[in-house]
Amino acid sequence: MKTLRLTTLTLLLLSVFLSLAAQSDPAQSGYIYDAADPVVSDQASSSIFLCSDNSVIVFSNWDVIDFFNHSGNAITKLDPQGSRLWRRSVSSGYPMITGVDVDEDDCATFIFTDVDCCQLYKISSTGVISEIGEPVTLPSSTYFHKALRTSDGDIVAIGRAFHGWSSMYYCWTYCHFSAQGEILATASWYNSYSPAAASSDIALMDNGNLLISCALGEEGSTILEITVSGDVINRYDIPHSYHVWYGLNITKEPYAQSHILAYDVDNGISIDRFSDGSLEHLFSIPESIIGHVSSMLVTPDNILICGPKGSNGVLVMLDWTGNVIWTRDQSGANLSDYAIGIGGMPKSLLALDDAGCIYWAWGRSNHLVVVKLLPNGQVANQDEVQVPAANLLAAYPNPMKSHLAIKTDPSLRDDSVNIYNIRGELMRRLKLSDGETLWDGKDSSGHDCPSGIYLLKSNNERSQVKKISKIN
C-alpha cells in the first residue's frame, strides 16, 4: 500500500521534467498537438476527455527502453486551442492508471493500480493530484483497461488479472467501486484457450445492468450482461474471430435501447446492432480501410472508428449504411500500447464536442498526438469553431424501420418539424417537445409510409433540411 503514495509523491519531480521535455511542434498548422518526450522510448494514448470549455485531458502510457525497462503513465491537458497547459507523470514501473471521467469542475477521476492494491485519485483543472478514499486490496494483480461512472455515481471497471503466477495466465476481471473508492464487488471469468485474456469493453444498459465484451471460448467473442454486483444475467457468444488486443467494441446507440458492436472478421471489420440478445448485421468495412478498431463513437448521423491501418493509424467517418464519408490518416499506429504495462486495449480515444468536432488522441514512437477535426474531416483551425448547420437537426436511426427519433437544437425554439416524400409532398407534421419527437413511419392519415427517401424540414429562421431513408 505504501508504494501507491510513495510512487505518486516521488514522481512529481519526474512529471515536471517530462513537462519541460515534451514540446509541441510549432510548425503544425491548425489544431494538431504533436509532442515528443526525448526521455521515453514509446508513447501511446489510452483515453481522452473534454472539459466544459473544450480543453482536453489525455491519459497516455510510456516506456523507457533501458536496462530497467521502465514503464509509466501520464496525464496531459491542452487548452481549447490545442496548446499544452500541463503534463503530469503519475506512475512508473508496475503501476497503471485508468481514466474514468471529467466532472462539472473539470476535475478528472482515475484509478491507480499497483501490484495488489488500487486507489481512486482526482486531478484538478490546474493539474493538482489528490487522493479519493484509502488504498484497497484487489483479489489479484489487475490491469484495468476501461472505466466509467454509473448513474448512481459509482465507478465500474474492466480489464485483466493474473489467474496464477506459475502459469502466467490471465482472466477477465470486473470491479465495482463506490464514489469514495471502496470496492463494492469484483468478478472474474477464466478462459483456458486465451492465456493473454482481458475484458475489452464495457457499456451501460438502460435497465442499469452492464454489457462486457470478452472471450470465453476457443473462438469468437463473448458478451456478458451482468449486474453491477458482477452476477451474470445473460451470455451471448459472437461466432467471429477474436483479436486479443482489440476484442469487441461496444457503444450505446443514441435514442435507442440497443448497442452498436464493432469487431474483427475475416478481411475486415463487422458493424452490428445488438438488441434484446439478438444481433443484426449492419455492414462490413474492408481491411483496406482499417485494420482493427481501437475506439468507436456513435452519433445519430454517423459512426466514427479509429484504429491501425498498416503501420499507421486511421480515423474513419461512416454513414449508417456503411459508406465512407471521409478518412484521416495519422503516422504511428498507437501500437506501443501493446508493450506498455503488459498491454492494454485503448478504448476511449475519441471525443466529440457540441459543435460536432472530433478529438482524436493517438501516438507514434515517443510522440503523443491529438488532432481536432471539423465534422467534414478537415483539421480545425485555432479559432473557435461555430456549430455547423447540419448539426442543428438530427434524426436517428438512419435508415429507419419502425421509428425515427428527431431532435433539433433547443436554441432555435422549433415547435414542429415537417416530413416530405421525395416528390416534396407533405406526409406528416410533428410537434416538438423540448426540441425532440418520434416519427412512427406513418403519414397524417395513419397509414404506413412506403420505403424510400424522405426529407425532414425544421421550422425556424435557419430552416434546416435532412434526408433520411425508410426501410419496411
Short mmCIF file of C-alpha atoms in Angstrom, two decimals:
data_model
loop_
_atom_site.label_atom_id
_atom_site.label_comp_id
_atom_site.label_asym_id
_atom_site.label_seq_id
_atom_site.Cartn_x
_atom_site.Cartn_y
_atom_site.Cartn_z
CA MET A 1 0.00 0.00 0.00
CA LYS A 2 2.88 2.39 0.80
CA THR A 3 4.09 2.04 -2.79
CA LEU A 4 0.96 3.80 -4.02
CA ARG A 5 1.61 7.05 -2.14
CA LEU A 6 5.38 6.86 -2.47
CA THR A 7 5.24 6.46 -6.26
CA THR A 8 2.87 9.41 -6.66
CA LEU A 9 4.95 11.70 -4.48
CA THR A 10 8.35 10.81 -5.92
CA LEU A 11 7.12 11.20 -9.48
CA LEU A 12 6.07 14.81 -9.03
CA LEU A 13 9.65 15.77 -9.86
CA LEU A 14 9.63 13.43 -12.86
CA SER A 15 6.37 14.96 -14.07
CA VAL A 16 7.96 18.41 -14.08
CA PHE A 17 10.90 17.09 -16.09
CA LEU A 18 8.62 15.37 -18.60
CA SER A 19 6.53 18.52 -18.86
CA LEU A 20 9.59 20.53 -19.78
CA ALA A 21 10.86 17.84 -22.15
CA ALA A 22 7.64 17.45 -24.16
CA GLN A 23 7.27 20.31 -26.59
CA SER A 24 4.58 20.83 -29.19
CA ASP A 25 5.70 21.20 -32.77
CA PRO A 26 5.31 24.92 -33.61
CA ALA A 27 5.34 24.16 -37.34
CA GLN A 28 1.96 22.39 -37.16
CA SER A 29 -0.93 24.34 -38.61
CA GLY A 30 -4.37 24.14 -37.06
CA TYR A 31 -5.25 22.02 -34.07
CA ILE A 32 -2.61 19.27 -34.15
CA TYR A 33 -0.79 18.71 -30.88
CA ASP A 34 2.32 16.64 -31.58
CA ALA A 35 4.76 16.46 -28.69
CA ALA A 36 7.83 14.26 -28.33
CA ASP A 37 9.28 13.16 -25.00
CA PRO A 38 13.01 12.61 -25.51
CA VAL A 39 13.26 10.79 -22.16
CA VAL A 40 10.86 7.98 -23.20
CA SER A 41 11.09 5.43 -26.00
CA ASP A 42 7.42 4.79 -26.78
CA GLN A 43 4.20 6.58 -26.02
CA ALA A 44 0.55 5.68 -26.61
CA SER A 45 -2.68 7.41 -25.70
CA SER A 46 -5.26 5.45 -23.72
CA SER A 47 -8.19 7.86 -23.30
CA ILE A 48 -9.32 11.40 -23.99
CA PHE A 49 -11.87 13.57 -22.18
CA LEU A 50 -13.35 17.01 -22.94
CA CYS A 51 -13.76 19.70 -20.29
CA SER A 52 -16.56 22.27 -20.17
CA ASP A 53 -14.52 24.87 -22.10
CA ASN A 54 -13.34 22.32 -24.73
CA SER A 55 -9.95 21.97 -23.13
CA VAL A 56 -8.74 18.38 -23.43
CA ILE A 57 -7.37 15.86 -20.93
CA VAL A 58 -5.43 12.91 -22.38
CA PHE A 59 -4.28 9.81 -20.50
CA SER A 60 -1.24 8.10 -22.02
CA ASN A 61 1.25 5.29 -21.42
CA TRP A 62 5.00 5.45 -21.91
CA ASP A 63 8.03 3.16 -21.97
CA VAL A 64 11.70 3.82 -21.37
CA ILE A 65 13.68 1.04 -23.04
CA ASP A 66 16.84 0.84 -20.93
CA PHE A 67 18.47 -1.65 -18.61
CA PHE A 68 15.48 -1.50 -16.23
CA ASN A 69 12.77 -1.17 -18.95
CA HIS A 70 10.68 1.41 -17.10
CA SER A 71 7.00 1.90 -17.90
CA GLY A 72 4.61 4.53 -16.71
CA ASN A 73 1.58 6.74 -17.28
CA ALA A 74 0.97 10.43 -17.77
CA ILE A 75 -1.89 12.93 -17.91
CA THR A 76 -1.71 15.89 -20.31
CA LYS A 77 -4.06 18.86 -20.53
CA LEU A 78 -4.43 21.05 -23.65
CA ASP A 79 -6.19 24.39 -23.80
CA PRO A 80 -9.13 24.93 -26.22
CA GLN A 81 -6.65 25.92 -28.96
CA GLY A 82 -4.54 22.77 -28.61
CA SER A 83 -1.55 24.14 -26.68
CA ARG A 84 -0.29 22.23 -23.66
CA LEU A 85 -1.26 23.64 -20.27
CA TRP A 86 0.43 20.98 -18.12
CA ARG A 87 1.62 17.38 -18.07
CA ARG A 88 1.84 15.10 -15.02
CA SER A 89 3.55 11.71 -14.79
CA VAL A 90 1.67 9.77 -12.11
CA SER A 91 3.21 6.29 -12.12
CA SER A 92 6.35 4.41 -13.03
CA GLY A 93 7.23 0.74 -13.12
CA TYR A 94 4.35 -1.67 -12.50
CA PRO A 95 1.60 0.88 -11.56
CA MET A 96 -1.03 1.82 -14.11
CA ILE A 97 -3.74 4.47 -14.30
CA THR A 98 -7.17 4.26 -15.96
CA GLY A 99 -9.20 7.38 -16.72
CA VAL A 100 -12.83 7.42 -15.61
CA ASP A 101 -14.39 10.79 -16.50
CA VAL A 102 -14.32 14.57 -16.01
CA ASP A 103 -16.76 16.23 -13.59
CA GLU A 104 -18.56 19.59 -13.71
CA ASP A 105 -15.50 21.26 -12.17
CA ASP A 106 -13.27 19.85 -14.93
CA CYS A 107 -11.51 17.52 -12.48
CA ALA A 108 -10.59 14.13 -13.91
CA THR A 109 -11.06 10.95 -11.85
CA PHE A 110 -8.75 7.99 -12.44
CA ILE A 111 -7.91 4.59 -10.96
CA PHE A 112 -4.33 3.97 -9.81
CA THR A 113 -3.40 0.26 -9.72
CA ASP A 114 -0.22 -1.06 -8.09
CA VAL A 115 0.52 -4.82 -7.80
CA ASP A 116 -2.18 -5.95 -5.37
CA CYS A 117 -3.93 -2.70 -4.45
CA CYS A 118 -5.55 0.30 -6.06
CA GLN A 119 -6.98 3.71 -5.22
CA LEU A 120 -9.11 6.41 -6.78
CA TYR A 121 -7.46 9.74 -7.49
CA LYS A 122 -8.57 13.10 -8.81
CA ILE A 123 -6.57 15.63 -10.79
CA SER A 124 -7.83 19.21 -10.77
CA SER A 125 -8.16 21.55 -13.73
CA THR A 126 -4.77 23.01 -12.78
CA GLY A 127 -3.06 19.61 -12.50
CA VAL A 128 -3.10 19.11 -8.72
CA ILE A 129 -3.44 15.40 -7.80
CA SER A 130 -5.39 14.37 -4.70
CA GLU A 131 -6.49 11.07 -3.20
CA ILE A 132 -10.06 9.77 -3.03
CA GLY A 133 -10.50 7.45 -0.07
CA GLU A 134 -7.90 4.91 1.01
CA PRO A 135 -5.98 2.22 -0.91
CA VAL A 136 -7.95 -1.01 -1.29
CA THR A 137 -6.68 -4.54 -1.82
CA LEU A 138 -7.53 -6.36 -5.06
CA PRO A 139 -8.09 -10.13 -5.28
CA SER A 140 -5.10 -10.43 -7.64
CA SER A 141 -2.72 -8.31 -9.70
CA THR A 142 -5.05 -6.37 -12.00
CA TYR A 143 -4.77 -4.06 -15.00
CA PHE A 144 -7.89 -2.03 -15.82
CA HIS A 145 -8.49 -1.11 -19.47
CA LYS A 146 -11.68 0.93 -19.29
CA ALA A 147 -13.72 2.53 -16.52
CA LEU A 148 -16.91 4.57 -16.46
CA ARG A 149 -19.36 6.01 -13.97
CA THR A 150 -22.86 4.65 -13.39
CA SER A 151 -26.00 6.75 -12.99
CA ASP A 152 -25.64 6.30 -9.21
CA GLY A 153 -22.19 7.88 -9.23
CA ASP A 154 -20.29 4.64 -8.65
CA ILE A 155 -17.41 3.52 -10.88
CA VAL A 156 -17.16 0.24 -12.78
CA ALA A 157 -14.00 -1.01 -14.46
CA ILE A 158 -12.93 -3.98 -16.57
CA GLY A 159 -9.56 -5.40 -17.53
CA ARG A 160 -7.31 -8.36 -16.85
CA ALA A 161 -5.93 -10.06 -13.77
CA PHE A 162 -3.37 -12.79 -13.06
CA HIS A 163 -5.07 -16.16 -12.82
CA GLY A 164 -1.93 -17.78 -11.50
CA TRP A 165 1.72 -16.74 -11.25
CA SER A 166 3.00 -20.25 -12.08
CA SER A 167 1.24 -20.40 -15.45
CA MET A 168 1.25 -16.63 -16.11
CA TYR A 169 -2.36 -16.93 -17.27
CA TYR A 170 -4.80 -14.06 -17.13
CA CYS A 171 -8.55 -13.91 -16.61
CA TRP A 172 -11.23 -11.35 -17.41
CA THR A 173 -11.89 -9.15 -14.42
CA TYR A 174 -14.53 -6.64 -13.28
CA CYS A 175 -14.59 -4.29 -10.31
CA HIS A 176 -17.29 -2.05 -8.85
CA PHE A 177 -16.14 0.95 -6.77
CA SER A 178 -18.14 3.42 -4.76
CA ALA A 179 -17.60 7.12 -5.50
CA GLN A 180 -15.45 7.20 -2.34
CA GLY A 181 -13.14 4.45 -3.62
CA GLU A 182 -14.42 1.43 -1.70
CA ILE A 183 -14.63 -1.87 -3.55
CA LEU A 184 -18.27 -2.97 -3.63
CA ALA A 185 -17.94 -6.04 -5.87
CA THR A 186 -15.47 -7.97 -8.01
CA ALA A 187 -15.86 -10.77 -10.55
CA SER A 188 -13.57 -12.76 -12.86
CA TRP A 189 -14.06 -15.18 -15.74
CA TYR A 190 -11.35 -17.53 -16.93
CA ASN A 191 -10.72 -18.73 -20.47
CA SER A 192 -8.35 -21.68 -20.79
CA TYR A 193 -7.94 -21.01 -24.53
CA SER A 194 -6.58 -17.48 -24.09
CA PRO A 195 -3.63 -17.02 -21.70
CA ALA A 196 -3.49 -13.31 -22.58
CA ALA A 197 -7.19 -12.79 -21.84
CA ALA A 198 -8.66 -9.42 -20.94
CA SER A 199 -12.08 -7.82 -20.92
CA SER A 200 -12.10 -5.42 -23.85
CA ASP A 201 -15.05 -3.04 -23.40
CA ILE A 202 -17.94 -2.11 -21.12
CA ALA A 203 -21.19 -0.20 -21.65
CA LEU A 204 -24.18 0.79 -19.53
CA MET A 205 -27.66 -0.53 -20.29
CA ASP A 206 -30.92 1.34 -19.78
CA ASN A 207 -32.01 -1.22 -17.17
CA GLY A 208 -28.95 -0.47 -15.01
CA ASN A 209 -27.04 -3.61 -15.96
CA LEU A 210 -23.75 -3.67 -17.84
CA LEU A 211 -22.54 -5.22 -21.07
CA ILE A 212 -18.97 -6.56 -21.03
CA SER A 213 -17.13 -7.91 -24.05
CA CYS A 214 -14.53 -10.65 -23.61
CA ALA A 215 -13.94 -14.18 -24.90
CA LEU A 216 -14.90 -17.33 -23.01
CA GLY A 217 -14.47 -19.92 -25.74
CA GLU A 218 -11.84 -21.13 -28.16
CA GLU A 219 -13.06 -18.84 -30.94
CA GLY A 220 -15.21 -15.78 -31.16
CA SER A 221 -16.15 -13.03 -28.75
CA THR A 222 -18.49 -13.14 -25.80
CA ILE A 223 -20.87 -10.51 -24.45
CA LEU A 224 -21.88 -10.82 -20.80
CA GLU A 225 -24.82 -8.95 -19.37
CA ILE A 226 -24.05 -8.54 -15.67
CA THR A 227 -25.42 -6.65 -12.70
CA VAL A 228 -23.24 -4.04 -11.01
CA SER A 229 -22.57 -6.74 -8.40
CA GLY A 230 -20.92 -8.87 -11.10
CA ASP A 231 -23.66 -11.51 -11.38
CA VAL A 232 -24.09 -12.84 -14.92
CA ILE A 233 -27.65 -12.36 -16.25
CA ASN A 234 -27.08 -13.45 -19.84
CA ARG A 235 -24.25 -14.66 -22.05
CA TYR A 236 -24.12 -14.15 -25.80
CA ASP A 237 -21.44 -15.72 -27.98
CA ILE A 238 -20.48 -13.93 -31.20
CA PRO A 239 -19.12 -16.54 -33.64
CA HIS A 240 -16.45 -14.38 -35.24
CA SER A 241 -12.74 -14.07 -34.81
CA TYR A 242 -11.48 -12.53 -31.59
CA HIS A 243 -8.38 -10.33 -31.51
CA VAL A 244 -6.79 -10.41 -28.07
CA TRP A 245 -5.51 -6.83 -28.28
CA TYR A 246 -8.69 -5.20 -29.59
CA GLY A 247 -11.55 -7.52 -28.73
CA LEU A 248 -15.09 -6.33 -29.34
CA ASN A 249 -16.12 -2.68 -29.05
CA ILE A 250 -19.50 -1.78 -27.52
CA THR A 251 -21.11 1.66 -27.83
CA LYS A 252 -24.59 2.79 -26.76
CA GLU A 253 -26.85 3.68 -29.69
CA PRO A 254 -28.37 7.18 -29.39
CA TYR A 255 -32.13 7.41 -28.84
CA ALA A 256 -32.41 3.61 -28.60
CA GLN A 257 -32.10 0.75 -26.13
CA SER A 258 -29.66 -1.07 -28.39
CA HIS A 259 -25.87 -1.03 -28.72
CA ILE A 260 -23.53 -0.94 -31.70
CA LEU A 261 -20.75 -3.52 -31.89
CA ALA A 262 -17.52 -3.40 -33.90
CA TYR A 263 -15.20 -6.41 -34.11
CA ASP A 264 -12.78 -8.29 -36.35
CA VAL A 265 -14.00 -10.64 -39.05
CA ASP A 266 -12.10 -12.16 -41.96
CA ASN A 267 -10.60 -9.39 -44.11
CA GLY A 268 -12.25 -6.53 -42.26
CA ILE A 269 -14.49 -5.18 -39.50
CA SER A 270 -18.14 -6.01 -38.83
CA ILE A 271 -20.54 -3.35 -37.54
CA ASP A 272 -23.63 -4.85 -35.89
CA ARG A 273 -26.60 -3.78 -33.79
CA PHE A 274 -27.13 -5.71 -30.54
CA SER A 275 -30.62 -5.53 -29.03
CA ASP A 276 -32.50 -7.84 -26.63
CA GLY A 277 -29.90 -10.55 -27.07
CA SER A 278 -30.09 -10.62 -30.87
CA LEU A 279 -27.52 -9.46 -33.38
CA GLU A 280 -28.35 -7.55 -36.58
CA HIS A 281 -25.51 -7.11 -39.07
CA LEU A 282 -25.44 -3.57 -40.43
CA PHE A 283 -22.40 -3.55 -42.73
CA SER A 284 -18.75 -4.57 -43.06
CA ILE A 285 -15.63 -2.44 -43.54
CA PRO A 286 -12.80 -3.91 -45.64
CA GLU A 287 -9.33 -4.12 -44.11
CA SER A 288 -8.09 -1.85 -46.90
CA ILE A 289 -9.80 0.96 -44.98
CA ILE A 290 -8.98 0.00 -41.37
CA GLY A 291 -7.24 -3.00 -39.84
CA HIS A 292 -8.71 -3.12 -36.32
CA VAL A 293 -10.98 -0.91 -34.21
CA SER A 294 -9.38 0.77 -31.20
CA SER A 295 -12.28 3.09 -30.45
CA MET A 296 -15.77 3.81 -31.77
CA LEU A 297 -18.02 6.83 -31.36
CA VAL A 298 -21.66 6.75 -32.47
CA THR A 299 -23.82 9.79 -33.29
CA PRO A 300 -27.35 10.00 -34.69
CA ASP A 301 -25.90 10.57 -38.16
CA ASN A 302 -22.56 8.79 -38.26
CA ILE A 303 -20.26 6.12 -36.89
CA LEU A 304 -16.65 7.10 -36.19
CA ILE A 305 -13.97 4.45 -35.74
CA CYS A 306 -10.23 4.69 -35.31
CA GLY A 307 -7.55 2.05 -35.31
CA PRO A 308 -4.40 0.85 -37.03
CA LYS A 309 -4.00 0.70 -40.78
CA GLY A 310 -0.72 -0.99 -41.60
CA SER A 311 1.99 0.78 -39.62
CA ASN A 312 -0.10 3.93 -39.20
CA GLY A 313 -3.43 4.90 -37.75
CA VAL A 314 -6.68 5.95 -39.41
CA LEU A 315 -9.90 7.66 -38.35
CA VAL A 316 -12.96 6.90 -40.49
CA MET A 317 -16.38 8.57 -40.58
CA LEU A 318 -19.19 6.38 -41.96
CA ASP A 319 -22.88 6.89 -42.54
CA TRP A 320 -25.39 4.35 -41.26
CA THR A 321 -25.30 2.37 -44.49
CA GLY A 322 -21.52 1.87 -44.29
CA ASN A 323 -20.49 4.46 -46.87
CA VAL A 324 -17.17 6.14 -46.08
CA ILE A 325 -17.65 9.90 -45.77
CA TRP A 326 -14.00 10.70 -45.10
CA THR A 327 -10.82 9.21 -43.66
CA ARG A 328 -7.92 10.80 -41.82
CA ASP A 329 -4.54 9.06 -41.72
CA GLN A 330 -2.05 9.62 -38.92
CA SER A 331 1.51 8.36 -38.78
CA GLY A 332 2.11 5.90 -35.97
CA ALA A 333 -0.49 3.30 -35.02
CA ASN A 334 -0.59 3.68 -31.21
CA LEU A 335 0.73 0.13 -31.12
CA SER A 336 3.37 0.79 -28.49
CA ASP A 337 0.43 0.29 -26.16
CA TYR A 338 1.00 -3.44 -26.54
CA ALA A 339 4.35 -3.37 -24.78
CA ILE A 340 3.40 -0.85 -22.10
CA GLY A 341 2.19 -2.17 -18.77
CA ILE A 342 1.79 -5.72 -20.14
CA GLY A 343 -0.57 -4.46 -22.78
CA GLY A 344 -3.84 -2.61 -22.67
CA MET A 345 -6.59 -2.02 -25.17
CA PRO A 346 -7.25 1.69 -25.81
CA LYS A 347 -11.00 2.24 -25.73
CA SER A 348 -11.58 5.97 -25.27
CA LEU A 349 -9.50 7.61 -27.98
CA LEU A 350 -12.30 9.72 -29.45
CA ALA A 351 -14.34 12.61 -28.05
CA LEU A 352 -16.99 14.85 -29.61
CA ASP A 353 -17.87 18.43 -28.69
CA ASP A 354 -21.16 20.31 -29.07
CA ALA A 355 -20.06 21.70 -32.44
CA GLY A 356 -19.62 18.20 -33.88
CA CYS A 357 -15.82 18.43 -33.87
CA ILE A 358 -13.90 15.19 -33.28
CA TYR A 359 -10.90 14.92 -30.96
CA TRP A 360 -8.59 12.01 -31.73
CA ALA A 361 -5.75 11.02 -29.39
CA TRP A 362 -3.05 8.84 -30.89
CA GLY A 363 0.63 8.00 -30.60
CA ARG A 364 3.71 7.42 -32.70
CA SER A 365 7.11 6.41 -31.39
CA ASN A 366 7.74 8.74 -28.42
CA HIS A 367 5.14 11.27 -29.59
CA LEU A 368 1.69 11.99 -28.19
CA VAL A 369 -0.63 13.26 -30.93
CA VAL A 370 -4.04 14.93 -30.53
CA VAL A 371 -5.93 16.12 -33.60
CA LYS A 372 -9.12 18.19 -33.67
CA LEU A 373 -11.17 17.67 -36.82
CA LEU A 374 -14.18 19.52 -38.14
CA PRO A 375 -17.28 17.46 -38.98
CA ASN A 376 -16.09 17.41 -42.62
CA GLY A 377 -12.80 15.75 -41.61
CA GLN A 378 -10.61 18.81 -42.07
CA VAL A 379 -8.21 19.84 -39.31
CA ALA A 380 -9.77 22.65 -37.27
CA ASN A 381 -8.01 25.98 -37.12
CA GLN A 382 -7.08 27.61 -33.83
CA ASP A 383 -10.19 29.80 -33.78
CA GLU A 384 -13.34 28.79 -32.02
CA VAL A 385 -15.47 26.58 -34.27
CA GLN A 386 -19.10 27.54 -34.77
CA VAL A 387 -21.85 24.95 -34.66
CA PRO A 388 -22.37 23.79 -38.26
CA ALA A 389 -25.90 23.98 -39.60
CA ALA A 390 -26.02 20.25 -40.33
CA ASN A 391 -25.82 19.54 -36.59
CA LEU A 392 -28.93 21.58 -35.72
CA LEU A 393 -31.27 18.86 -36.97
CA ALA A 394 -30.59 15.20 -36.11
CA ALA A 395 -32.58 12.06 -36.92
CA TYR A 396 -31.83 8.53 -35.82
CA PRO A 397 -31.60 5.69 -36.82
CA ASN A 398 -30.98 6.47 -40.45
CA PRO A 399 -32.04 4.39 -42.32
CA MET A 400 -35.10 3.82 -40.15
CA LYS A 401 -37.50 0.92 -39.85
CA SER A 402 -40.24 1.25 -37.25
CA HIS A 403 -39.40 4.61 -35.69
CA LEU A 404 -37.26 7.71 -36.11
CA ALA A 405 -36.04 9.92 -33.26
CA ILE A 406 -35.85 13.59 -34.32
CA LYS A 407 -34.01 16.26 -32.40
CA THR A 408 -33.37 19.95 -33.09
CA ASP A 409 -31.12 22.41 -31.32
CA PRO A 410 -33.08 23.88 -28.37
CA SER A 411 -31.68 27.35 -29.07
CA LEU A 412 -33.72 27.50 -32.28
CA ARG A 413 -37.01 27.08 -30.39
CA ASP A 414 -38.57 24.90 -33.06
CA ASP A 415 -42.17 23.95 -32.34
CA SER A 416 -42.59 21.42 -35.15
CA VAL A 417 -40.87 19.52 -37.94
CA ASN A 418 -42.30 18.57 -41.35
CA ILE A 419 -41.74 15.27 -43.18
CA TYR A 420 -41.88 15.27 -47.00
CA ASN A 421 -41.53 12.47 -49.52
CA ILE A 422 -39.02 12.71 -52.35
CA ARG A 423 -41.63 14.47 -54.52
CA GLY A 424 -41.98 17.25 -51.97
CA GLU A 425 -45.41 16.18 -50.70
CA LEU A 426 -46.06 16.84 -47.03
CA MET A 427 -46.52 13.50 -45.28
CA ARG A 428 -46.60 14.49 -41.61
CA ARG A 429 -46.17 17.47 -39.31
CA LEU A 430 -44.89 16.55 -35.85
CA LYS A 431 -44.95 18.73 -32.75
CA LEU A 432 -41.67 19.05 -30.85
CA SER A 433 -41.33 18.81 -27.10
CA ASP A 434 -38.08 20.40 -25.89
CA GLY A 435 -36.73 20.01 -29.41
CA GLU A 436 -37.47 16.26 -29.64
CA THR A 437 -40.11 13.98 -31.16
CA LEU A 438 -40.60 10.49 -32.59
CA TRP A 439 -41.95 9.54 -36.02
CA ASP A 440 -43.63 6.15 -36.24
CA GLY A 441 -43.28 5.98 -40.04
CA LYS A 442 -46.94 6.85 -40.69
CA ASP A 443 -48.45 9.71 -42.67
CA SER A 444 -51.02 12.19 -41.33
CA SER A 445 -53.82 9.69 -42.13
CA GLY A 446 -52.21 6.93 -40.03
CA HIS A 447 -51.06 4.84 -43.00
CA ASP A 448 -47.57 3.33 -43.15
CA CYS A 449 -45.33 5.31 -45.48
CA PRO A 450 -43.60 3.17 -48.12
CA SER A 451 -39.87 2.52 -48.24
CA GLY A 452 -37.91 5.35 -49.79
CA ILE A 453 -36.22 8.69 -49.23
CA TYR A 454 -37.87 11.33 -47.04
CA LEU A 455 -36.92 14.88 -46.16
CA LEU A 456 -37.16 16.43 -42.70
CA LYS A 457 -37.51 20.20 -42.51
CA SER A 458 -37.30 22.19 -39.30
CA ASN A 459 -39.38 25.32 -38.89
CA ASN A 460 -37.05 28.09 -37.81
CA GLU A 461 -35.30 31.05 -39.31
CA ARG A 462 -32.40 28.86 -40.48
CA SER A 463 -34.77 26.17 -41.87
CA GLN A 464 -32.66 23.00 -41.78
CA VAL A 465 -33.34 20.04 -44.11
CA LYS A 466 -32.18 16.45 -43.56
CA LYS A 467 -32.50 13.40 -45.81
CA ILE A 468 -33.45 10.05 -44.27
CA SER A 469 -34.15 6.59 -45.65
CA LYS A 470 -37.08 4.39 -44.62
CA ILE A 471 -36.93 0.60 -44.94
CA ASN A 472 -40.07 -1.51 -44.37
#
